[in-house]
Short mmCIF file of C-alpha atoms in Angstrom, two decimals:
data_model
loop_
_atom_site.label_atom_id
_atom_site.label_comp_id
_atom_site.label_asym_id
_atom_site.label_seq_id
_atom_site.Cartn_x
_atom_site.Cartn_y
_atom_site.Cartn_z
CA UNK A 76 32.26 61.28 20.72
CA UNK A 77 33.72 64.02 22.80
CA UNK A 78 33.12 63.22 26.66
CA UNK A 79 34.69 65.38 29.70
CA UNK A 80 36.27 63.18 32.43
CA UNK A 81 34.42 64.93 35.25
CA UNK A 82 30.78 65.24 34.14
CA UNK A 83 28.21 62.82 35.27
CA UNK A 84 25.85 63.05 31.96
CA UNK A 85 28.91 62.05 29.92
CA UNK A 86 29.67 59.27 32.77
CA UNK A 87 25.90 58.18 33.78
CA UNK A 88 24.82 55.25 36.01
CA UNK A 89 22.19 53.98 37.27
CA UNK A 90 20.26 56.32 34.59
CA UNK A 91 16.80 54.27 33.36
CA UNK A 92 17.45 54.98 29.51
CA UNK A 93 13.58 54.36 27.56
CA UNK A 94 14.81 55.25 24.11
CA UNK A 95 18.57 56.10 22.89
CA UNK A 96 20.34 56.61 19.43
CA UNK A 97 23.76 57.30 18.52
CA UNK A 98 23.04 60.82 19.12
CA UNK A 99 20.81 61.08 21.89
CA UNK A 100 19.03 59.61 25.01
CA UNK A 101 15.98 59.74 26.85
CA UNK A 102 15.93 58.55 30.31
CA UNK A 103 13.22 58.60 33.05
CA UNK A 104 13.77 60.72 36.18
CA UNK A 105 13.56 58.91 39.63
CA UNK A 106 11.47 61.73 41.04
CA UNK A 107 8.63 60.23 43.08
CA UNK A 108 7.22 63.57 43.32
CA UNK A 109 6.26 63.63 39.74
CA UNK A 110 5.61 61.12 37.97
CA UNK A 111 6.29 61.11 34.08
CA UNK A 112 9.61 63.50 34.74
CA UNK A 113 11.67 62.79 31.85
CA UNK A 114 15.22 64.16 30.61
CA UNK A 115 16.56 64.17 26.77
CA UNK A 116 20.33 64.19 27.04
CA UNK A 117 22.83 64.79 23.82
CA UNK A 118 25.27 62.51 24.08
CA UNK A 119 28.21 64.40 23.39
CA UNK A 120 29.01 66.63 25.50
CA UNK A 121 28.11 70.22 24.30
CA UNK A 122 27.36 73.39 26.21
CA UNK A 123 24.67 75.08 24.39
CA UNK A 124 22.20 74.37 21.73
CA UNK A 125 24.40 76.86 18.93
CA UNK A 126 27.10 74.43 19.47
CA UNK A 127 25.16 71.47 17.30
CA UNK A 128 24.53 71.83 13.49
CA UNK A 129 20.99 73.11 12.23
CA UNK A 130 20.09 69.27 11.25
CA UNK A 131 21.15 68.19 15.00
CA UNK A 132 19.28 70.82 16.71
CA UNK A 133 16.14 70.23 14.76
CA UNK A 134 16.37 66.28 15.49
CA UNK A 135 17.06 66.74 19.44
CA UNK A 136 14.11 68.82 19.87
CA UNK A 137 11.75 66.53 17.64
CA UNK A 138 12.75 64.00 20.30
CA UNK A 139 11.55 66.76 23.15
CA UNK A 140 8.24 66.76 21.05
CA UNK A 141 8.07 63.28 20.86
CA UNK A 142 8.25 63.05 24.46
CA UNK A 143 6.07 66.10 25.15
CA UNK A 144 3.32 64.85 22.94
CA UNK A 145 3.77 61.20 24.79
CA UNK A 146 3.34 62.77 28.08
CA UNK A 147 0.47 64.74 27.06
CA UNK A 148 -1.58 61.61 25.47
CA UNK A 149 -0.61 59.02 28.32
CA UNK A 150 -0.83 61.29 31.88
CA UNK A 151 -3.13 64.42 30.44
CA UNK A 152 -1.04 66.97 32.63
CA UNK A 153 -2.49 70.55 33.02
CA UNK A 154 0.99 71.84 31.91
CA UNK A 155 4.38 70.51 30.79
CA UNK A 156 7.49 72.54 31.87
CA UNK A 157 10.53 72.02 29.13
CA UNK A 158 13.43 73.36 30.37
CA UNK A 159 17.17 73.79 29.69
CA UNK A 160 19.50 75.01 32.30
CA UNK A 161 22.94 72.92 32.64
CA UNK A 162 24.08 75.81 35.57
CA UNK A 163 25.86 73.35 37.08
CA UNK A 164 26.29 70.34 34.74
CA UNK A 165 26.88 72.17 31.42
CA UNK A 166 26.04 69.33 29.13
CA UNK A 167 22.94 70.06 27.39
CA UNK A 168 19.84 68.05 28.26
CA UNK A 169 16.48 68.87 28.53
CA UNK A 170 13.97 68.78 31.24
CA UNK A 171 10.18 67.63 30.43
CA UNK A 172 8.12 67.71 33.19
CA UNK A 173 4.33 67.20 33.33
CA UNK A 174 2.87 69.24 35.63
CA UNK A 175 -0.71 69.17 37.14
CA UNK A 176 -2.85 72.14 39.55
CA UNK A 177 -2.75 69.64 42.27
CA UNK A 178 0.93 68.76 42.60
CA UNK A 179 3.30 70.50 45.88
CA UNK A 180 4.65 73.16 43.58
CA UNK A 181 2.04 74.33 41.17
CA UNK A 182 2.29 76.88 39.96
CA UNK A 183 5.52 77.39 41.11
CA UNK A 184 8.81 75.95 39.03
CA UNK A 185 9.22 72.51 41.13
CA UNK A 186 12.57 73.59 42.47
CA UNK A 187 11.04 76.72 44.01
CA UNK A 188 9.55 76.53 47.46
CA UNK A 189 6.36 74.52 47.55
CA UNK A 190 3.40 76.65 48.39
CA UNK A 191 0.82 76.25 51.20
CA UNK A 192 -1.32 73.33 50.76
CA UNK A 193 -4.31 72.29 52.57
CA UNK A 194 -5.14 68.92 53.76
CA UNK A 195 -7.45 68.42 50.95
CA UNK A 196 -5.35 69.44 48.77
CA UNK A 197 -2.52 67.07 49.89
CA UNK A 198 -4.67 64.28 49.83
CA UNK A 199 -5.74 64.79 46.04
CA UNK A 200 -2.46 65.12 45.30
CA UNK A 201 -1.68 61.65 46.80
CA UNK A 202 -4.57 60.13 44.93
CA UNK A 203 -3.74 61.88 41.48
CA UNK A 204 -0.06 60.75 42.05
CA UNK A 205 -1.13 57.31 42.51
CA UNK A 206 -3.69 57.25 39.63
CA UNK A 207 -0.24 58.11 37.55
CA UNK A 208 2.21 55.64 38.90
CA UNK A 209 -0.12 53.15 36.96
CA UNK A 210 0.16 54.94 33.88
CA UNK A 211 3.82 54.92 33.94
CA UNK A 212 4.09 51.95 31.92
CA UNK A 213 1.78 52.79 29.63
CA UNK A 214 3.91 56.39 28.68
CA UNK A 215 7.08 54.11 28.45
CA UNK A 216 5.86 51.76 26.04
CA UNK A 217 4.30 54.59 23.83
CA UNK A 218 7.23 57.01 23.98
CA UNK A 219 9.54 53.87 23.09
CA UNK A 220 7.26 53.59 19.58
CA UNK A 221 6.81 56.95 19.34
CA UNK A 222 10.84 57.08 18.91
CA UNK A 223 11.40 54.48 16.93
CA UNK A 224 12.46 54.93 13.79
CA UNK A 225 10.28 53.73 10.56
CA UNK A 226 11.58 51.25 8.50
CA UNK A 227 12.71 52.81 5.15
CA UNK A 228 14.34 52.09 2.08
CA UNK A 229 17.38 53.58 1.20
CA UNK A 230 16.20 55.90 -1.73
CA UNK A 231 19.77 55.78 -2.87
CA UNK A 232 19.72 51.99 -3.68
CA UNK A 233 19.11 50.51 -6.79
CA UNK A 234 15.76 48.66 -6.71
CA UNK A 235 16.38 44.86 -7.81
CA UNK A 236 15.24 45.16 -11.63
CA UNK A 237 17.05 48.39 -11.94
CA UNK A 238 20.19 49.23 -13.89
CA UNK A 239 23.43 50.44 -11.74
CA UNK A 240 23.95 53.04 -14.18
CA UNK A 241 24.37 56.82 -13.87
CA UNK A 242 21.29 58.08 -13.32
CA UNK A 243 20.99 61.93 -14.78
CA UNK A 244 22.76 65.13 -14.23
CA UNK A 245 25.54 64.80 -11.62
CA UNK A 246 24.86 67.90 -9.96
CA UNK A 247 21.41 66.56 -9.43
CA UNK A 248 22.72 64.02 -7.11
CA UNK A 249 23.88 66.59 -4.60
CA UNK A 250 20.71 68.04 -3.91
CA UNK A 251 19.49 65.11 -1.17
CA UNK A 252 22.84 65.28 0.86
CA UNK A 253 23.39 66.55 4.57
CA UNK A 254 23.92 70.47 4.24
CA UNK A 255 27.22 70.32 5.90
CA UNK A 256 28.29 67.88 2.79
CA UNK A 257 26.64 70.68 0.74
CA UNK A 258 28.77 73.29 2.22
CA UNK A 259 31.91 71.27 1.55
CA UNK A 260 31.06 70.93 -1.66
CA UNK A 261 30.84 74.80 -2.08
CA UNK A 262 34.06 75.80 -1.38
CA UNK A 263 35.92 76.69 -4.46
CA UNK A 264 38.51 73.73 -5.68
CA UNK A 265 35.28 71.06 -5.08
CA UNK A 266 33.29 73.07 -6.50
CA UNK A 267 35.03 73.92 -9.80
CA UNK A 268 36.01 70.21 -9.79
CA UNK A 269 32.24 69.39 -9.86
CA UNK A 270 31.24 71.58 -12.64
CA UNK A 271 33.55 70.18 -14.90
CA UNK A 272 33.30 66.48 -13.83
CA UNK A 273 29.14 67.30 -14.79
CA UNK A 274 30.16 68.51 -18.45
CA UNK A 275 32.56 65.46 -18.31
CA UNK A 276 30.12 62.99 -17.58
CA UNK A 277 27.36 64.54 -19.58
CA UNK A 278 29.62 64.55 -23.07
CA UNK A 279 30.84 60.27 -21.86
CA UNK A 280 26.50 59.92 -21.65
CA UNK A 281 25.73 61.60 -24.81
CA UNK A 282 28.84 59.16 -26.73
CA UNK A 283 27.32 56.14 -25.47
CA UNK A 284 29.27 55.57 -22.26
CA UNK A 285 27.95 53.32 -20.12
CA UNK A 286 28.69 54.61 -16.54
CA UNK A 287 28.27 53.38 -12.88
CA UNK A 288 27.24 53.57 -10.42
CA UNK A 289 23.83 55.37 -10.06
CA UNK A 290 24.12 57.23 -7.27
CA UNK A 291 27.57 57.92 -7.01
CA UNK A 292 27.50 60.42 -3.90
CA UNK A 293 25.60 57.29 -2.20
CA UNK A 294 28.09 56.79 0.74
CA UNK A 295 27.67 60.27 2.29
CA UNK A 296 23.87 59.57 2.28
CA UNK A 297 24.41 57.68 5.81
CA UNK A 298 26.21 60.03 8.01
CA UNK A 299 26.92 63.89 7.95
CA UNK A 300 31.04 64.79 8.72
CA UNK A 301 30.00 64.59 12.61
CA UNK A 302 28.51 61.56 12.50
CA UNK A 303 31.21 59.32 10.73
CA UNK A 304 33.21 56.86 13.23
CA UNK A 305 35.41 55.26 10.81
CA UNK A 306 36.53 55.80 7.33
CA UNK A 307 37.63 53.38 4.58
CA UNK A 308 38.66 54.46 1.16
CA UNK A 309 38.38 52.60 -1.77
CA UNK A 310 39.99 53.82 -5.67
CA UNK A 311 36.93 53.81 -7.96
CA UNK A 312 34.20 51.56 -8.27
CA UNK A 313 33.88 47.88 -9.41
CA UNK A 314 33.33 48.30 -13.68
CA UNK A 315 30.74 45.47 -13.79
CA UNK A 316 27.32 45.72 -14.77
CA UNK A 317 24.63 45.42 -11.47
CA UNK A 318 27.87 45.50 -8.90
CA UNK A 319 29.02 48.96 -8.09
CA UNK A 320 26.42 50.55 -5.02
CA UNK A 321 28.29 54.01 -4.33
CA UNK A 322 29.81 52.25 -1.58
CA UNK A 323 33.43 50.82 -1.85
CA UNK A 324 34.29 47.27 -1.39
CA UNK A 325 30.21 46.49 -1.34
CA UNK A 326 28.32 44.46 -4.04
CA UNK A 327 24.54 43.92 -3.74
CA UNK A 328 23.76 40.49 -1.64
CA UNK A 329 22.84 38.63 -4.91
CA UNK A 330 26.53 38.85 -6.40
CA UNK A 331 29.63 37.36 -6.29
CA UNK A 332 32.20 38.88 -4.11
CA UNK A 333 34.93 40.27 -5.62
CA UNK A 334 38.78 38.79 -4.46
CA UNK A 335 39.20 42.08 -2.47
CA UNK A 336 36.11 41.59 -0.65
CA UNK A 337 36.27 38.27 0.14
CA UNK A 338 39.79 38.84 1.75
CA UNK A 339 38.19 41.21 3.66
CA UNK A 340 35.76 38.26 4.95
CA UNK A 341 38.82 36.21 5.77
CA UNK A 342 40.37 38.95 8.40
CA UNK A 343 36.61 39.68 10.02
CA UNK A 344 37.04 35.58 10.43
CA UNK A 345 40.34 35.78 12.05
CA UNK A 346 39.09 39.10 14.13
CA UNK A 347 36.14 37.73 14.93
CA UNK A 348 35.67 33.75 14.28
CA UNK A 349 32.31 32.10 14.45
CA UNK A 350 30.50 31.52 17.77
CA UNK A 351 30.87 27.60 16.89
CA UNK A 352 34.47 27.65 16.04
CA UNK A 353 33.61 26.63 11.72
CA UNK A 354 36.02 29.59 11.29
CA UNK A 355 38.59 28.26 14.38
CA UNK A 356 40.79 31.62 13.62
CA UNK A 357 42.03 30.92 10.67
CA UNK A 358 41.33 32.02 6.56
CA UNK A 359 38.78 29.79 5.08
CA UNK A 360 39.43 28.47 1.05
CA UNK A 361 37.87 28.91 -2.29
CA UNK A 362 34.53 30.93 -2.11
CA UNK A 363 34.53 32.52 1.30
CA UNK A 364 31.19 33.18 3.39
CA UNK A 365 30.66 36.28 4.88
CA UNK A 366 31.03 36.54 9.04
CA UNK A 367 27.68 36.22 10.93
CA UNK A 368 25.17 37.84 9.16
CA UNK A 369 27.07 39.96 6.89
CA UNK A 370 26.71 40.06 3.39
CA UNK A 371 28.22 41.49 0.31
CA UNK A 372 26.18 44.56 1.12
CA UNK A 373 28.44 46.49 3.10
CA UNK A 374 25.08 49.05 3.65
CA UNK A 375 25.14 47.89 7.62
CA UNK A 376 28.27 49.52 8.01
CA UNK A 377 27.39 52.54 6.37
CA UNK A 378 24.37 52.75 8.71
CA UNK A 379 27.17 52.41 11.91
CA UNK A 380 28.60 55.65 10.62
CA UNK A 381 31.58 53.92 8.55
CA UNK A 382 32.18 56.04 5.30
CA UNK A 383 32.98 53.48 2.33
CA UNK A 384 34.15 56.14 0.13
CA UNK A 385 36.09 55.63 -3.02
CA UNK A 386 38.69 58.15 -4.16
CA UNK A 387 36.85 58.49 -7.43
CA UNK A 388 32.94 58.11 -7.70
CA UNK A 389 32.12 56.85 -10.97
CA UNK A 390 33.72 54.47 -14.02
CA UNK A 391 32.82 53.51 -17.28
CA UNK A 392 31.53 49.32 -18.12
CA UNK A 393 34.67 47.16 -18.32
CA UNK A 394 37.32 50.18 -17.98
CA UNK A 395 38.88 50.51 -14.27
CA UNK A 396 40.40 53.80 -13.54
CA UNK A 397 38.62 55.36 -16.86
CA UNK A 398 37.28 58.56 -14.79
CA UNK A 399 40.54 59.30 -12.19
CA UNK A 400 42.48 62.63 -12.96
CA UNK A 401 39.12 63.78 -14.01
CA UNK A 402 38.54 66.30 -11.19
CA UNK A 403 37.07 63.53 -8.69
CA UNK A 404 40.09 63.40 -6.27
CA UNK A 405 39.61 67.21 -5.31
CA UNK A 406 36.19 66.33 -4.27
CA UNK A 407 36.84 63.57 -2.71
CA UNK A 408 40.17 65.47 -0.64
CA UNK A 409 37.73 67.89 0.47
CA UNK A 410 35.24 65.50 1.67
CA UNK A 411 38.18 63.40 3.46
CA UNK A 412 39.57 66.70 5.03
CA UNK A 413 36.08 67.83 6.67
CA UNK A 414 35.63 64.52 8.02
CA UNK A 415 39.43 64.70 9.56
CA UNK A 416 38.37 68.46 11.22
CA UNK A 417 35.90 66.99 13.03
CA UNK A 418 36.44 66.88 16.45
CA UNK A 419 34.46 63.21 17.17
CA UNK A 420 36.90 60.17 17.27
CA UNK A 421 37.60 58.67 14.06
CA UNK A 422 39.47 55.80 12.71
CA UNK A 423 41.00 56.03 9.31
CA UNK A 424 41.63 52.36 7.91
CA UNK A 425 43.94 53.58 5.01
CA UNK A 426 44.64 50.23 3.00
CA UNK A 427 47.18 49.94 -0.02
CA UNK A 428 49.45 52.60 -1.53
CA UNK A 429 46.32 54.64 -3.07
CA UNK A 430 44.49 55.23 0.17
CA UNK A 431 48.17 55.98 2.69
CA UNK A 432 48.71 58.48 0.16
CA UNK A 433 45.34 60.29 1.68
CA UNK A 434 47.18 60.14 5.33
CA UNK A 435 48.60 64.27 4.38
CA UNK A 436 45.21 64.92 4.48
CA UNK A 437 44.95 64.21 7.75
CA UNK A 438 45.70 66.01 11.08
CA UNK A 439 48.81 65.22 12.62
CA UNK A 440 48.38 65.74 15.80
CA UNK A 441 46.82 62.15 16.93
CA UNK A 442 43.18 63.31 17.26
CA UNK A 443 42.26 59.96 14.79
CA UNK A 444 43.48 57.09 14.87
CA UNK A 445 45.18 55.94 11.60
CA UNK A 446 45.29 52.30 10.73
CA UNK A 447 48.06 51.23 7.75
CA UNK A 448 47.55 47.71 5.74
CA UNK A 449 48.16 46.55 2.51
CA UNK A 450 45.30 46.84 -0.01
CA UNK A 451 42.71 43.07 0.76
CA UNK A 452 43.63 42.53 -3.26
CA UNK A 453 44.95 39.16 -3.14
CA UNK A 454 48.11 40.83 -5.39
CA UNK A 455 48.92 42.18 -1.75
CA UNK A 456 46.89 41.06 1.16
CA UNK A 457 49.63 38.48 2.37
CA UNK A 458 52.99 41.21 1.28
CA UNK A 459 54.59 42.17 4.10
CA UNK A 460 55.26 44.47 5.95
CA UNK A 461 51.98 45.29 6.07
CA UNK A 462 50.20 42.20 4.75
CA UNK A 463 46.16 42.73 5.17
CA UNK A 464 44.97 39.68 6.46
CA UNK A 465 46.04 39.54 10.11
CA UNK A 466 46.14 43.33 10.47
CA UNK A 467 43.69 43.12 13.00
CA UNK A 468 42.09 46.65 12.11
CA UNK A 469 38.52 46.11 13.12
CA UNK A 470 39.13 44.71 16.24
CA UNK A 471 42.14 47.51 17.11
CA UNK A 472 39.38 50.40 15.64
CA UNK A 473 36.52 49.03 18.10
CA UNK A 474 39.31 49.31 21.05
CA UNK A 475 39.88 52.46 20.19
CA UNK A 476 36.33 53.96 19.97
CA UNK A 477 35.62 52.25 23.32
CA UNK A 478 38.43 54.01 24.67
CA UNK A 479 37.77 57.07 23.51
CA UNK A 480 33.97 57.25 24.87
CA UNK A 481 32.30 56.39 21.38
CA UNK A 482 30.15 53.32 20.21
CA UNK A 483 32.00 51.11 18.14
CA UNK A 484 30.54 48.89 14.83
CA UNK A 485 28.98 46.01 14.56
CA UNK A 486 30.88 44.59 12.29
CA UNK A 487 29.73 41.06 11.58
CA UNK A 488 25.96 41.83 12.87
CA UNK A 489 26.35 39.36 15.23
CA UNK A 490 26.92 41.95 18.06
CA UNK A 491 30.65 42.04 18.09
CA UNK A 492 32.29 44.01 21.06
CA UNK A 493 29.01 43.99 22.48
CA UNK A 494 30.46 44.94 25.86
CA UNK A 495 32.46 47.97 24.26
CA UNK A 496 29.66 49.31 22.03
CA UNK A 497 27.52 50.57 25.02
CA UNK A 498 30.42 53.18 25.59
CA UNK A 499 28.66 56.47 24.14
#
């Protein structure tokens, strides 16, 4: 998240926050002289609406809505100013103000100077204004569930009964992803990569192939290129009936987890060892559990903004590798570079020979921070130099978002780096 050192929206305290997201936050306005006064801040810090995406404009003013409708069904104004100035804090946030014909400025814009008012008209000010205060609660609670979100189900997973396999036309698959995605996938070495990867897979369908997984553009589902705070690459996926999800290193909860995966389980134990000390720092043996509530479902990560993207997005039953240098890595290179031009902090966890060849992609200059390991297979997670387990990377990627101003991940949903994730 990009934050300015001297701005006090990027910086807040003292702010009472009644709804946030990773995006945005609404906060109540200590303004005893009208009651209901609420702001919607952006997080980052931007200037002016044209500076977000189309998809980010349209959700920060359904939040304005949100709270606009909320106002209107809770304290009935006679009017509600919205308003967007940033003159002298340019960080965009939006004023929502109910407004009613009694109050000391109507109809005047509230920092204008107040009008004449009689003593009547003072005093039914005073009594509408403490008719309100009692409300307040009520408009709290109701924006609060007004915001949040409704449980869904990930349209891109596979239900339980339901095959893993490639399910129809590739290009079909594009059609539900983020527009900026889209327009990645446009530009010309993608794109020609694309159309023949769809006559590719379409003649391996039509001989029989077998191929996984079903949604193979499934890890960009979560996050658009903004959104992404951390990045792990994968090869292709797992070749086993019912395991690969579109998301690298993740098998559903009901499966076994693969050796690479369940090294990965042993550094989150090291990183971050049980509250009651079963893990006591140190690798556990034979099947290994995952950390707090994680399972083999990586899916909560991908929902913290962490892209689990393999280099290649689909493979044939019981034949690793059968689809690379079959036009996937150019998609995949141009999905990696928008990610890296995005100005938002991001950590790149680059593990094993495959995935540090991906580092040219990347921008030199230090914008991201870039994390080297061997790959978690157990054929190198203990080689040094860079052996895997002890690396430390989720910890060292959570101290780095927190420095930089951004939330980290949860990364054992147990709340780890609690303390640090409230940065952003």
């Amino acid at each position: 998240m990009t934050q300015h050192d001297d701005c006090p929206l990027c910086h807040p305290t003292g702010e009472r926050v009644l709804w946030h997201n990773g995006r945005l936050r609404v906060i109540a306005v200590d303004d005893a002289g009208y009651p209901g006064y609420t702001r919607v801040i952006w997080n980052d810090h931007a200037a002016e609406m044209t500076d977000l995406t189309p998809q980010e404009r349209e959700a920060f003013m359904a939040v304005v809505w949100q709270v606009e409708q909320a106002q209107r069904q809770c304290l009935q104004p006679d009017k509600i100013n919205l308003a967007q100035f940033g003159n002298m804090v340019p960080h965009l946030h939006w004023h929502a103000i109910p407004r009613w014909r009694e109050d000391s400025h109507f109809p005047q814009a509230i920092w204008a100077a107040p009008p004449e008012r009689t003593p009547q008209q003072a005093q039914a000010w005073e009594a509408r204004k403490a008719h309100l205060l009692q409300q307040l609660p009520d408009y709290y609670t109701r924006l609060a569930a007004a915001l949040a979100p409704e449980p869904q189900a990930d349209p891109m997973a596979p239900a339980p009964d339901e095959p893993n396999t490639l399910n129809g036309p590739l290009l079909t698959h594009l059609q539900n992803l983020d527009e900026v995605w889209k327009e990645t996938l446009r530009e010309p070495e993608p794109k020609n990569a694309l159309r023949n990867l769809a006559a590719f897979l379409k003649t391996r369908l039509a001989e029989g192939a077998e191929i996984y997984p079903r949604y193979p553009f499934r890890a960009l589902s979560y996050a658009a290129p903004d959104s992404v705070r951390v990045v792990i690459l994968g090869q292709d996926p797992y070749h086993g009936p019912g395991q690969a999800q579109g998301l690298c290193f993740s098998v559903p909860d009901d499966f076994p987890a693969p050796p690479s995966l369940q090294n990965i389980f042993k550094e989150l134990a090291l990183e971050y060892p049980d509250p009651d000390g079963a893990a006591a720092g140190r690798p556990q043996r034979g099947a290994v559990r995952p950390p707090g509530n994680l399972g083999h479902d990586l899916t909560p990560w991908a929902e913290q903004g962490v892209l689990l993207l393999n280099t290649v997005l689909t493979v044939e039953s019981g034949q690793p590798a059968s689809h690379a240098k079959q036009g996937w890595e150019a998609v995949t290179d141009a999905l990696i570079q928008r990610v890296a031009r995005s100005p938002q902090p991001k950590v790149f966890m680059l593990w094993g020979s495959h995935a540090q060849a991906k580092r040219q992609l990347l921008p030199a200059d230090g914008e991201h921070l870039v994390l080297l390991a061997n790959h978690p297979s157990p054929l190198s997670a203990l080689r040094p130099p860079r052996p895997f387990i002890g690396c430390n990377h989720f910890r060292l990627a959570n101290e780095w978002l927190s420095a930089q101003g951004a939330q980290t991940i949860d990364w054992t949903g147990m709340g780890c780096d609690e303390s640090a994730a409230d940065g952003g």
